[in-house]
Short mmCIF file of C-alpha atoms in Angstrom, two decimals:
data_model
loop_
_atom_site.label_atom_id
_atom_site.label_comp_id
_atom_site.label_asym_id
_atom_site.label_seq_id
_atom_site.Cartn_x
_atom_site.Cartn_y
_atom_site.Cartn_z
CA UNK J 105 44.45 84.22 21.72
CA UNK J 106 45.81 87.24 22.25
CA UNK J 107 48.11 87.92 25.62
CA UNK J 108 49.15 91.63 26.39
CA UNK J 109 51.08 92.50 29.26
CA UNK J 110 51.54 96.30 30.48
CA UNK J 111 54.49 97.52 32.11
CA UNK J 112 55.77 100.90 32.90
CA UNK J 113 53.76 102.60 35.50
CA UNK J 114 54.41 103.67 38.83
CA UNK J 115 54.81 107.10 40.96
CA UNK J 116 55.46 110.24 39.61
CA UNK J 117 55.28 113.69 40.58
CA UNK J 118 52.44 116.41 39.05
CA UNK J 119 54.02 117.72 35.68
CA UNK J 120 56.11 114.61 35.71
CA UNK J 121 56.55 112.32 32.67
CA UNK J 122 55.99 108.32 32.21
CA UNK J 123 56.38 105.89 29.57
CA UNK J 124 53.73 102.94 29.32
CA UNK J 125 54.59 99.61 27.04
CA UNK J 126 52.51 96.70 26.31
CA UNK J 127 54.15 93.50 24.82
CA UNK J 128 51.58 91.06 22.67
CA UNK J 129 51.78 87.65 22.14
CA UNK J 130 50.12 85.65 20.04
CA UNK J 131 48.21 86.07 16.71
CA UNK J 132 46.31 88.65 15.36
CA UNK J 133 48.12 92.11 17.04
CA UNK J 134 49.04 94.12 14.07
CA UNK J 135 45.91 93.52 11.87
CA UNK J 136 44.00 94.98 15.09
CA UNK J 137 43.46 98.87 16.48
CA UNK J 138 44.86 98.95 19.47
CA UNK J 139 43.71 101.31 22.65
CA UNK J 140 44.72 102.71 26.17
CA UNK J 141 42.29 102.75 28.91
CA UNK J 142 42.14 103.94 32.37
CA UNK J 143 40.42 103.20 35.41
CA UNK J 144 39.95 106.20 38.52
CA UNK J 145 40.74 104.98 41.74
CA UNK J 146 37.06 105.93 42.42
CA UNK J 147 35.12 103.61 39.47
CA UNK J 148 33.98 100.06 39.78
CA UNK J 149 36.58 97.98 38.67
CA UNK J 150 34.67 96.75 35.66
CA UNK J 151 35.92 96.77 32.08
CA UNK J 152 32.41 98.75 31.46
CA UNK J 153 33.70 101.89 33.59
CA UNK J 154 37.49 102.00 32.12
CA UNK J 155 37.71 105.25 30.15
CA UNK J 156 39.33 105.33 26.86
CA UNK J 157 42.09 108.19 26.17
CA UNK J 158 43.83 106.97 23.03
CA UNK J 159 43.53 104.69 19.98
CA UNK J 160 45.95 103.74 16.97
CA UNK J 161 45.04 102.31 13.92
CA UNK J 162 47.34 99.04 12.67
CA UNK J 163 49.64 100.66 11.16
CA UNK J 164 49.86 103.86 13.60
CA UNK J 165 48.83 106.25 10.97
CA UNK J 166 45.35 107.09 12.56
CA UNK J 167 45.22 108.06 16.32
CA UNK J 168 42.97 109.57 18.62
CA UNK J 169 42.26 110.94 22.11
CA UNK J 170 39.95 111.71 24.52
CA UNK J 171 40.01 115.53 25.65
CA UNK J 172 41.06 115.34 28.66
CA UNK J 173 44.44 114.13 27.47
CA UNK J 174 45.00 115.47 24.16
CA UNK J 175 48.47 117.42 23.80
CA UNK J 176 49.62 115.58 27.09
CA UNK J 177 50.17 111.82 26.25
CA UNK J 178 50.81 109.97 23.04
CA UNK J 179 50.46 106.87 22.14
CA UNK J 180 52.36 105.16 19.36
CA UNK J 181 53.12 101.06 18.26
CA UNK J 182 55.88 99.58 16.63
CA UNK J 183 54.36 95.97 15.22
CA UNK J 184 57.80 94.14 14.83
CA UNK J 185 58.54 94.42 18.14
CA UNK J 186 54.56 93.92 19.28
CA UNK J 187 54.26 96.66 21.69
CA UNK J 188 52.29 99.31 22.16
CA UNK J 189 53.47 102.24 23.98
CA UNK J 190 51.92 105.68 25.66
CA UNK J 191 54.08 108.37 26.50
CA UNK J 192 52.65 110.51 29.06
CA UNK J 193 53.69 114.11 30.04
CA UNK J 194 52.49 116.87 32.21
CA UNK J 195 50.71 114.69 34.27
CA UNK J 196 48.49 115.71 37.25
CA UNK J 197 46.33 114.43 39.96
CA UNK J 198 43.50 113.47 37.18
CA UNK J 199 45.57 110.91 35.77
CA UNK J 200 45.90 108.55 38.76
CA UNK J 201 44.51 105.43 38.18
CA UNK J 202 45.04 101.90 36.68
CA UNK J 203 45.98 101.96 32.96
CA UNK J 204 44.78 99.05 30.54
CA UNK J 205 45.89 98.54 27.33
CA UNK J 206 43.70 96.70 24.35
CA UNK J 207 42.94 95.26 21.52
CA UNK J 208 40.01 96.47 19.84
CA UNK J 209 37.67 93.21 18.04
CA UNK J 210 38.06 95.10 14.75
CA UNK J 211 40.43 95.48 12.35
CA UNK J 212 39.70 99.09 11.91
CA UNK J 213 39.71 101.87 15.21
CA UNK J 214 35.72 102.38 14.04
CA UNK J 215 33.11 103.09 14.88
CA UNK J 216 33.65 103.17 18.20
CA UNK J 217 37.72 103.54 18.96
CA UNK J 218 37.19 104.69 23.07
CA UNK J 219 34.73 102.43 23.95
CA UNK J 220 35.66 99.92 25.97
CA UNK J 221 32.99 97.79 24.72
CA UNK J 222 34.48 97.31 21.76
CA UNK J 223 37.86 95.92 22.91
CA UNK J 224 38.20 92.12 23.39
CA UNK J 225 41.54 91.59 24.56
CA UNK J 226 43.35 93.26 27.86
CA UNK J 227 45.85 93.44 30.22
CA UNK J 228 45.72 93.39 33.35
CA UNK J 229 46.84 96.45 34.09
CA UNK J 230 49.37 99.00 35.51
CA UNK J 231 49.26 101.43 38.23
CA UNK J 232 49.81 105.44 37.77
CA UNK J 233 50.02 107.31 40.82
CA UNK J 234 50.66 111.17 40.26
CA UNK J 235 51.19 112.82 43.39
CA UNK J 236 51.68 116.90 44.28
#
């Protein structure tokens, strides 16, 4: 099993900057892709309707975004401390919403590295609220 625990969010002001980080416990983290998710305040709150904006392979030599967020946040790991992080800048109104990190049920990011579907282990959450 496979316990992850995010921490870092809270209020911040449009073209403001936050830093996510979610500690792991347990076996299995660094031989896994790893993701960040993110719920609107509008969807369903359903691990089916989270929306993935970043991967990282095991060894954080392979990442990925979604569009909307590319150039904006980054996400990065460091394995002997068992966190995974996302560094978010020049945020706006878009990125409100719950943020979920994950562990993906494959060793490898593929085929399907933003699909929540394919992650098998989460957290429970924290909240980003960007405000104008």
């Amino acid at each position: 099993q496979v316990r992850l625990v995010e921490s870092g969010g809270g209020s911040v002001q449009a073209g403001g900057s936050l830093r996510l980080s979610c500690e792991a416990s347990g076996y299995f983290y660094e031989g896994h892709c790893m993701g960040w998710f993110r719920q609107a305040p509008g969807q369903e709150r359903e691990v089916i309707e989270r929306e993935g904006i970043a991967y990282i392979s095991t060894d954080g030599g392979s990442t990925g975004y979604a569009d909307s967020v590319k150039g904006r946040l980054v996400i990065s790991r460091d394995n002997v401390k068992n966190t995974l992080y996302l560094q978010m800048n020049s945020l706006t109104l878009e990125d409100t919403g719950v943020y979920y990190c994950a562990r993906h049920r494959n060793s490898g990011c593929w085929p399907s590295p933003l699909s929540s579907s394919d992650y098998n282990y989460w957290g429970q959450g924290t909240q980003v609220t960007v405000s104008s």
